[in-house]
JSON list of C-alpha atoms in Angstrom, two decimals:
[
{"chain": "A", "resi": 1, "resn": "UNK", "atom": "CA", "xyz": [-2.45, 14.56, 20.69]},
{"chain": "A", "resi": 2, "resn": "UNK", "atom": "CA", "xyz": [-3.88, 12.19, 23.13]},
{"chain": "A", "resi": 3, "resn": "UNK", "atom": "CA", "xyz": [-7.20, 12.49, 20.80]},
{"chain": "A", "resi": 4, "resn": "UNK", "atom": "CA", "xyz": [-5.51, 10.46, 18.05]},
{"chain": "A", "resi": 5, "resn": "UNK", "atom": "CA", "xyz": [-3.75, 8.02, 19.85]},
{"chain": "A", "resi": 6, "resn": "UNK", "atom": "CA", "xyz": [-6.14, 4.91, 19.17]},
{"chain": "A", "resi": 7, "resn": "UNK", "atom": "CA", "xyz": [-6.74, 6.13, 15.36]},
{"chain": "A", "resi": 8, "resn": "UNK", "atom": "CA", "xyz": [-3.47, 6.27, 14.85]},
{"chain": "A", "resi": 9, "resn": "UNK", "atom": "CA", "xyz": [-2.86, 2.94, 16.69]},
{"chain": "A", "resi": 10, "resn": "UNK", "atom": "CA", "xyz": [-6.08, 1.61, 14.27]},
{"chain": "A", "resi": 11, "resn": "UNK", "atom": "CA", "xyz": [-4.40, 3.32, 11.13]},
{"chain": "A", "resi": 12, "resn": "UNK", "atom": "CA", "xyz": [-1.17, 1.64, 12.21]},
{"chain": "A", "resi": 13, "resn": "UNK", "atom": "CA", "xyz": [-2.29, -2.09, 11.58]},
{"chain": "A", "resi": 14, "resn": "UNK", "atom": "CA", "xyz": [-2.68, -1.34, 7.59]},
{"chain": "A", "resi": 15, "resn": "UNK", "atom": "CA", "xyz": [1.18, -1.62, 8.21]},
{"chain": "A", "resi": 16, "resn": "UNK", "atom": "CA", "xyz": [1.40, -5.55, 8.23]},
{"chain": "A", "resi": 17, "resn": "UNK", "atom": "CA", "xyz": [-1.51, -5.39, 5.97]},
{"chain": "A", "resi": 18, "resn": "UNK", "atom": "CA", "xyz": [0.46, -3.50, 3.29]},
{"chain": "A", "resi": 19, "resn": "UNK", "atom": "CA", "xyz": [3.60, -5.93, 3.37]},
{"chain": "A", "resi": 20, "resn": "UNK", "atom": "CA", "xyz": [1.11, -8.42, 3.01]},
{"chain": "A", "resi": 21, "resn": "UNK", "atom": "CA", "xyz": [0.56, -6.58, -0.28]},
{"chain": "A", "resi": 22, "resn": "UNK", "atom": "CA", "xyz": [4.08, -5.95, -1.38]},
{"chain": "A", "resi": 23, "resn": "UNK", "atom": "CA", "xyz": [4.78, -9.81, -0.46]},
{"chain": "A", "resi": 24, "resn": "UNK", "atom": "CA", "xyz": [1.84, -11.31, -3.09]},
{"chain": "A", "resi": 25, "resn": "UNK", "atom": "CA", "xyz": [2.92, -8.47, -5.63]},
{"chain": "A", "resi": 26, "resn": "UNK", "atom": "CA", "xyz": [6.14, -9.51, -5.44]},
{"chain": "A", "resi": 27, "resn": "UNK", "atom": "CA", "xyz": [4.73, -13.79, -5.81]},
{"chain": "A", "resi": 28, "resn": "UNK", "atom": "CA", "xyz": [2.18, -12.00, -8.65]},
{"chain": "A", "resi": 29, "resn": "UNK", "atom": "CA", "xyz": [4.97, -10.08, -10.42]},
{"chain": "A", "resi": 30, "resn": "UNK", "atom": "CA", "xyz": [7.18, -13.03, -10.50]},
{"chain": "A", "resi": 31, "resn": "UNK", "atom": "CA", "xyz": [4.38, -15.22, -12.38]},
{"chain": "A", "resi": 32, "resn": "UNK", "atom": "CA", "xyz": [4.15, -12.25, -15.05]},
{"chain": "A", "resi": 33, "resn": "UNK", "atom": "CA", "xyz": [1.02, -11.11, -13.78]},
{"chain": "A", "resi": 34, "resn": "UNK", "atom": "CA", "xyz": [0.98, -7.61, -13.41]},
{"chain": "A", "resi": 35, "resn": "UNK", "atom": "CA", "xyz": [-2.30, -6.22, -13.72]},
{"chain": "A", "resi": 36, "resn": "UNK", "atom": "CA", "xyz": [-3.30, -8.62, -10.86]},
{"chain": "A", "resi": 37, "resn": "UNK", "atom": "CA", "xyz": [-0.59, -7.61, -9.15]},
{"chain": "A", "resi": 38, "resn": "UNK", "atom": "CA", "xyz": [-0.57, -3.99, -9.19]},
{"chain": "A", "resi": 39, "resn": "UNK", "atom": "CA", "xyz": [-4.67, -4.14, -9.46]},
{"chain": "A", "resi": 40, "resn": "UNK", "atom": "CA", "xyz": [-5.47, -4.39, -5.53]},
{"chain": "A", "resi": 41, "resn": "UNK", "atom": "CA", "xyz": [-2.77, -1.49, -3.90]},
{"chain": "A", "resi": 42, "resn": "UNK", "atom": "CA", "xyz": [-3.09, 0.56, -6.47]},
{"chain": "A", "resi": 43, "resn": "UNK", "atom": "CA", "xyz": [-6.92, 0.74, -8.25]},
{"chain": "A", "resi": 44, "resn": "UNK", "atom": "CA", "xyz": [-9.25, -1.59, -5.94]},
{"chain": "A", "resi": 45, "resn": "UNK", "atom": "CA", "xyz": [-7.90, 0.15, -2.49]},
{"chain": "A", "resi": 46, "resn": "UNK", "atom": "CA", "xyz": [-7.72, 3.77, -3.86]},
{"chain": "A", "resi": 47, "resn": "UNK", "atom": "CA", "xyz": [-11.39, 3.45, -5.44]},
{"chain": "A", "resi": 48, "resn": "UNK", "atom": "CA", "xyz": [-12.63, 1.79, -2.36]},
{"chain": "A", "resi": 49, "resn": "UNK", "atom": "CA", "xyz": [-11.44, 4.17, -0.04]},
{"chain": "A", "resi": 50, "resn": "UNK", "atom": "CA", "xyz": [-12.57, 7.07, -2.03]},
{"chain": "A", "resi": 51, "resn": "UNK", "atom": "CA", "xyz": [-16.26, 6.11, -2.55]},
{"chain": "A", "resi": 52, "resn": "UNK", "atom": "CA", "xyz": [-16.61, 4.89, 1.44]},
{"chain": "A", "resi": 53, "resn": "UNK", "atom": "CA", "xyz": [-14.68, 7.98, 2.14]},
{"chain": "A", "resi": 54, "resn": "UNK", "atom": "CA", "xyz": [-17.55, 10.05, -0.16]},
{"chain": "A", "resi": 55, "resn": "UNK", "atom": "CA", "xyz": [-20.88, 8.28, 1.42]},
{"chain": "A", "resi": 56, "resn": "UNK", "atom": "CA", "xyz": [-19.33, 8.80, 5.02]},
{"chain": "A", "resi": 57, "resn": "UNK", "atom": "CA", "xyz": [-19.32, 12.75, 3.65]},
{"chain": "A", "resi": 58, "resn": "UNK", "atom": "CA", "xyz": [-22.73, 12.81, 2.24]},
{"chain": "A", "resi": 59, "resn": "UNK", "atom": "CA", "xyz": [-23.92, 10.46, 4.80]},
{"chain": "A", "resi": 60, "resn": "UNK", "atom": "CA", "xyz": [-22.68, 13.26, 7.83]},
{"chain": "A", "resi": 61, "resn": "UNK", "atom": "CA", "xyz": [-24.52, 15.76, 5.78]},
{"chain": "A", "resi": 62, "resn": "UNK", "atom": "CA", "xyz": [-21.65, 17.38, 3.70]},
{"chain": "A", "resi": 63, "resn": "UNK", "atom": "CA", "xyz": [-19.33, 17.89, 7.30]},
{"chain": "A", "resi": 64, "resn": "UNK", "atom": "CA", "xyz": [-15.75, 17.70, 7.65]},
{"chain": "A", "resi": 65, "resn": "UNK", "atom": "CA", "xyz": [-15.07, 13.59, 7.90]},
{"chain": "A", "resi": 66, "resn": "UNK", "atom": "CA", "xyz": [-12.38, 13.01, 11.38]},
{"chain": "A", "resi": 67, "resn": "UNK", "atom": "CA", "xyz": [-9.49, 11.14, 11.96]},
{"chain": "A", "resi": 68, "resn": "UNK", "atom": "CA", "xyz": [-11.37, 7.72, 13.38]},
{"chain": "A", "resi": 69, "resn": "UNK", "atom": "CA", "xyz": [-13.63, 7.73, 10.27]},
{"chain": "A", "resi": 70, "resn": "UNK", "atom": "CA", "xyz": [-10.79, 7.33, 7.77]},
{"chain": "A", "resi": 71, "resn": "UNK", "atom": "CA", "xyz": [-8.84, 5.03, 10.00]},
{"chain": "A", "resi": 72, "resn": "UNK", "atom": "CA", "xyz": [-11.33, 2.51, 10.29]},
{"chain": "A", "resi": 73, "resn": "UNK", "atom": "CA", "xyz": [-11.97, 3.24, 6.27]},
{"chain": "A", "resi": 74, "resn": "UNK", "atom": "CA", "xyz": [-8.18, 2.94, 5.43]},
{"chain": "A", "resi": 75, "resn": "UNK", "atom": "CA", "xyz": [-7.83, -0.18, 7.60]},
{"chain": "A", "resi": 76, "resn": "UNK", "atom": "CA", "xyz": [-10.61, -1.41, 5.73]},
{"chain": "A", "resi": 77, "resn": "UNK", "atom": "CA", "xyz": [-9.48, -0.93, 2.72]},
{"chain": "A", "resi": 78, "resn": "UNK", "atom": "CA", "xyz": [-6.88, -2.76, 3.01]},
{"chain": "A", "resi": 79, "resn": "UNK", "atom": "CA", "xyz": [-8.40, -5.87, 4.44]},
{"chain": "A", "resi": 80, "resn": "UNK", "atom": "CA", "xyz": [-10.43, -5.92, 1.19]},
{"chain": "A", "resi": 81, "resn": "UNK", "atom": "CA", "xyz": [-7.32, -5.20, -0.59]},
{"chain": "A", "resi": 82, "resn": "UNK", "atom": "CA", "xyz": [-5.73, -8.26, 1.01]},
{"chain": "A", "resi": 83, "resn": "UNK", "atom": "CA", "xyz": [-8.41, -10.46, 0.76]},
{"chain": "A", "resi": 84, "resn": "UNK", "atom": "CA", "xyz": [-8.82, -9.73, -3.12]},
{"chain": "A", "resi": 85, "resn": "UNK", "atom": "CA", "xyz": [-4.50, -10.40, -3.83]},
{"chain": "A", "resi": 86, "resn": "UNK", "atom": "CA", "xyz": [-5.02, -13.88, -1.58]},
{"chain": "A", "resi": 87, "resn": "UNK", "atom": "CA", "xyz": [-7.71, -14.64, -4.25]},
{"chain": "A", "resi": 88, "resn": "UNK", "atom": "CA", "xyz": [-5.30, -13.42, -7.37]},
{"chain": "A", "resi": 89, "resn": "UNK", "atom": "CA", "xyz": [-2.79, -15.38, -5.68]},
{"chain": "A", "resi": 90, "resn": "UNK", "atom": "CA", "xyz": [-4.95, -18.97, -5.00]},
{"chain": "A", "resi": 91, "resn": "UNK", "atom": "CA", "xyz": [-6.09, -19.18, -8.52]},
{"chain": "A", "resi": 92, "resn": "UNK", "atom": "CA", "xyz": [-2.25, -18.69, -9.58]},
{"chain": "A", "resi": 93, "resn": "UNK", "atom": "CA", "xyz": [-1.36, -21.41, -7.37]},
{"chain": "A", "resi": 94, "resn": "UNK", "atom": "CA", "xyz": [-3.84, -23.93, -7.95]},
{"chain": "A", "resi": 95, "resn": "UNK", "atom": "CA", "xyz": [-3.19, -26.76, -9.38]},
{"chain": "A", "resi": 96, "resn": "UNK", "atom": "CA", "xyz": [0.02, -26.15, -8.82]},
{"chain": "A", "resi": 97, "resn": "UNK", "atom": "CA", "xyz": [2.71, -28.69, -7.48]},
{"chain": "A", "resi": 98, "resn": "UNK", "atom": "CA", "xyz": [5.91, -27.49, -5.18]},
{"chain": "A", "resi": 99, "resn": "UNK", "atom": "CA", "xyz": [8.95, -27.72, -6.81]},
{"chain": "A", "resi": 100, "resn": "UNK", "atom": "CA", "xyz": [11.34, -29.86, -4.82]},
{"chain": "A", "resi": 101, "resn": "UNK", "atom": "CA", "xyz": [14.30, -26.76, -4.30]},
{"chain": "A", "resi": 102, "resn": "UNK", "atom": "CA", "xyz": [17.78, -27.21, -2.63]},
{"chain": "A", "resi": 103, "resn": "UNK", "atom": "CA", "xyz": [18.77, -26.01, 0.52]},
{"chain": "A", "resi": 104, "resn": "UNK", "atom": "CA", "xyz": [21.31, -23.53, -1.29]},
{"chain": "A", "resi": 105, "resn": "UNK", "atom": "CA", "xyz": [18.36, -21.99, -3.78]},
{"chain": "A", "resi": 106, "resn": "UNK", "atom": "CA", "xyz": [16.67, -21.12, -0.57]},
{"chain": "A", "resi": 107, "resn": "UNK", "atom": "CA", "xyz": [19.51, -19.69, 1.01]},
{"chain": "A", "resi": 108, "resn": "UNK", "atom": "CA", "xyz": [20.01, -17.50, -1.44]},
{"chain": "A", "resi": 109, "resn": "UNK", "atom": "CA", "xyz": [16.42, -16.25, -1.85]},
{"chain": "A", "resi": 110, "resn": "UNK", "atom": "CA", "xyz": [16.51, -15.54, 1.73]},
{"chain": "A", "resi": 111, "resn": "UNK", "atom": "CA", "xyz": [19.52, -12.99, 1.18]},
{"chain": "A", "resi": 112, "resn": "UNK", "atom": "CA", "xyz": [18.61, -11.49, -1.56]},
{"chain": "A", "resi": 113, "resn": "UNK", "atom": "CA", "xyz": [14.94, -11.32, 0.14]},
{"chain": "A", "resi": 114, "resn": "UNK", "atom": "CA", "xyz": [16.62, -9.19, 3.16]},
{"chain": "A", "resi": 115, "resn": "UNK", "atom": "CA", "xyz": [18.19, -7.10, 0.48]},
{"chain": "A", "resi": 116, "resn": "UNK", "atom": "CA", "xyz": [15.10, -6.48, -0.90]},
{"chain": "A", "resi": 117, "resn": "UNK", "atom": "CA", "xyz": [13.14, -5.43, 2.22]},
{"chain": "A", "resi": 118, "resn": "UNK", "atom": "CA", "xyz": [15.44, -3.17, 3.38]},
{"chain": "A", "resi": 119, "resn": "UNK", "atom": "CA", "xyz": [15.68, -1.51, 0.22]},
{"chain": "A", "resi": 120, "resn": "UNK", "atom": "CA", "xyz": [12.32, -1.08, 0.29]},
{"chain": "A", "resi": 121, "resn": "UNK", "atom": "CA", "xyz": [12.16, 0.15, 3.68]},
{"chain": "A", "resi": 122, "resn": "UNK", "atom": "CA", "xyz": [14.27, 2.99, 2.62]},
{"chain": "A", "resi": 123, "resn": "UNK", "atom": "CA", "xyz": [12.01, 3.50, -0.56]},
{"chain": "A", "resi": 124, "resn": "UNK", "atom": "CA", "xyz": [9.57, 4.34, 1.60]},
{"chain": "A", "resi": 125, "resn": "UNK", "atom": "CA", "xyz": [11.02, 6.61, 4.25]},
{"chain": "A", "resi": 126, "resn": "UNK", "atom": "CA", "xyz": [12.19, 8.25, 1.32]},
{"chain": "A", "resi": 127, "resn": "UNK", "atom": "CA", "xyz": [8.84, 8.49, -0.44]},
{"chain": "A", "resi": 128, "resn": "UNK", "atom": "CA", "xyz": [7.46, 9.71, 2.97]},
{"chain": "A", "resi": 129, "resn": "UNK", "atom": "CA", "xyz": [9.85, 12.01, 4.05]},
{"chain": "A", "resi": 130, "resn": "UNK", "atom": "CA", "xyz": [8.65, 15.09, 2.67]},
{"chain": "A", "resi": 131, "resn": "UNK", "atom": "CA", "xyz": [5.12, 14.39, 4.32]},
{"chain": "A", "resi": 132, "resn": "UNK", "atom": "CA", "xyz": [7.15, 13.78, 8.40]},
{"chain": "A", "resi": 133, "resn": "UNK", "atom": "CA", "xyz": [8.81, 17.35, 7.51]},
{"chain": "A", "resi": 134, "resn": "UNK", "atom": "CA", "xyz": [6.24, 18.86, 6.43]},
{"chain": "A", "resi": 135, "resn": "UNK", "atom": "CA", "xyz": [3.89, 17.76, 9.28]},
{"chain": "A", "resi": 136, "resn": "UNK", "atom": "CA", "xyz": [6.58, 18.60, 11.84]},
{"chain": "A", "resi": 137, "resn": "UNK", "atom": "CA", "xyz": [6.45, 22.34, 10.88]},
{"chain": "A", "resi": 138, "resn": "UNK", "atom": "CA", "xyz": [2.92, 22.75, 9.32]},
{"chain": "A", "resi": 139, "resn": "UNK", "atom": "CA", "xyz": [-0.63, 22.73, 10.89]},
{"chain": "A", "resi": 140, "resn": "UNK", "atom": "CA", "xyz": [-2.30, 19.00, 10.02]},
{"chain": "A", "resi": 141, "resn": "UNK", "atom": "CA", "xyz": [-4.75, 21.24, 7.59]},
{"chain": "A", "resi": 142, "resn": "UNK", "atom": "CA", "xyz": [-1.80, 22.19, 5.42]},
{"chain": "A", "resi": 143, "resn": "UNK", "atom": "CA", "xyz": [-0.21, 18.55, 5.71]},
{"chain": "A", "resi": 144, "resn": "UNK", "atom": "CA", "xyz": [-3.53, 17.33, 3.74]},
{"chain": "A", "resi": 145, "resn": "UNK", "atom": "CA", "xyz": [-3.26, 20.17, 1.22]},
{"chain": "A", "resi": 146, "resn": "UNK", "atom": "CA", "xyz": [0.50, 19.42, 0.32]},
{"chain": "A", "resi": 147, "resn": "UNK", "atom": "CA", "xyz": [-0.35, 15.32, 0.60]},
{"chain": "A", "resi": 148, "resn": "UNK", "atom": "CA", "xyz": [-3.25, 16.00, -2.08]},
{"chain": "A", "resi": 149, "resn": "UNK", "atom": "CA", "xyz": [-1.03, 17.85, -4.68]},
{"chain": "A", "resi": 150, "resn": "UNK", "atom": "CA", "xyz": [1.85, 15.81, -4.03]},
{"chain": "A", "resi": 151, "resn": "UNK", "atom": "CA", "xyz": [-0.85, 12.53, -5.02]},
{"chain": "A", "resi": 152, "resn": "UNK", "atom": "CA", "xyz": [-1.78, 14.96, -8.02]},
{"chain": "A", "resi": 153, "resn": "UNK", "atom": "CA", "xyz": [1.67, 15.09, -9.37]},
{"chain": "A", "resi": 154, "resn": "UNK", "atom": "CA", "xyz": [2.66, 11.63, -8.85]},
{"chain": "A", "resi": 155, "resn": "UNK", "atom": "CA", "xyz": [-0.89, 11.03, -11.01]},
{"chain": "A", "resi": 156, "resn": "UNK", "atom": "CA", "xyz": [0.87, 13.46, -13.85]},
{"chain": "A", "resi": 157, "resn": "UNK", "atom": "CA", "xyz": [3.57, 10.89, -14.27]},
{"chain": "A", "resi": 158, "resn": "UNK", "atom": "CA", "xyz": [1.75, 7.83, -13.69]},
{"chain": "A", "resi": 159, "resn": "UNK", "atom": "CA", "xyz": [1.64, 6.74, -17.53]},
{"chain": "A", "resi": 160, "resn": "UNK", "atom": "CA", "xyz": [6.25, 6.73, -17.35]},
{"chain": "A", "resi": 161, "resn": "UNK", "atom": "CA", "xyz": [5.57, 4.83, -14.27]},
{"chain": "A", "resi": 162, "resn": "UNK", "atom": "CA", "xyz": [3.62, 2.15, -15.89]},
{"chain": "A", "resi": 163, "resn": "UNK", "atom": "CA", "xyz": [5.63, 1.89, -19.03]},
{"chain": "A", "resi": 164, "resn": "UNK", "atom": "CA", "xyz": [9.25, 2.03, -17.02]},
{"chain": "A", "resi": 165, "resn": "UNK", "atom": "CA", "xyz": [7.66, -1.13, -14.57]},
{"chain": "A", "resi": 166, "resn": "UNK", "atom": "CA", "xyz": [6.73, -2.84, -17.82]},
{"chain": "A", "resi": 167, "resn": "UNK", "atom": "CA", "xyz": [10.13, -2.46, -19.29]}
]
């Protein structure tokens, strides 16, 4: 395992990256933008990583891509990702003047903010936790298999998952 210490260690700083995500979705969702919201994570990052993960493939003459390739490409993904929700966010706030907010309205978004996180914490252990069994017992090969048609089924029910976030 020594092999993948550092790309794991390189795919391990998308982590603050992605709660910089979830934090502007959350500032995006909250203005009723949703399509700018949602349009980073989950369409400009998926696409991204897909077509630099495809010209890395054709580029290596059709071999098997390894784990450092699609670190560095899922790390920088997600700066792009980033970079384009800080842009979705700026034009939202432009122009824009601070409301003046008591003491007790920030208290309270504070709690309810630590409710939040750890609630989504949890979501994603949970969301994950079939992948950390799976890769305890299972050859990394097989891990990719089951993570692919896993992502395949979530894709079947993607359409409820729009229209139930829209409700």
């Amino acid at each position: 395992m020594d092999e993948f210490r550092i790309p794991m260690l390189v795919s391990l700083a998308g982590v603050p990256l992605l709660a910089f995500l979830y934090i502007i979705q959350a500032y995006l969702q909250g203005r009723r933008e949703i399509f700018n919201a949602l349009f980073s994570e989950k369409i400009l990052k998926s696409v991204l990583f897909i077509a630099a993960a495809w010209v890395l493939f054709l580029a290596a003459g059709r071999t098997q891509l390894g784990f450092w390739p699609v670190a560095i490409i899922n790390l920088v993904t997600f700066f792009i990702a980033v970079l384009f929700m800080f842009i979705a966010a700026g034009k939202q706030t432009s122009g824009h003047k601070p409301a003046d907010i008591s003491d007790d309205v920030l208290h309270r978004w504070k709690k309810s903010s630590q409710t939040f996180l750890m609630f989504s914490i949890f979501s994603m252990i949970y969301l994950r936790a079939d992948m950390l069994s799976v890769g305890f017992f299972e050859a990394p090969e097989q891990l990719g298999v089951y993570n692919i048609s896993s992502r395949v089924a979530e894709g079947v029910s993607f359409r409820l998952h729009v229209i139930m976030f829209g409700i």
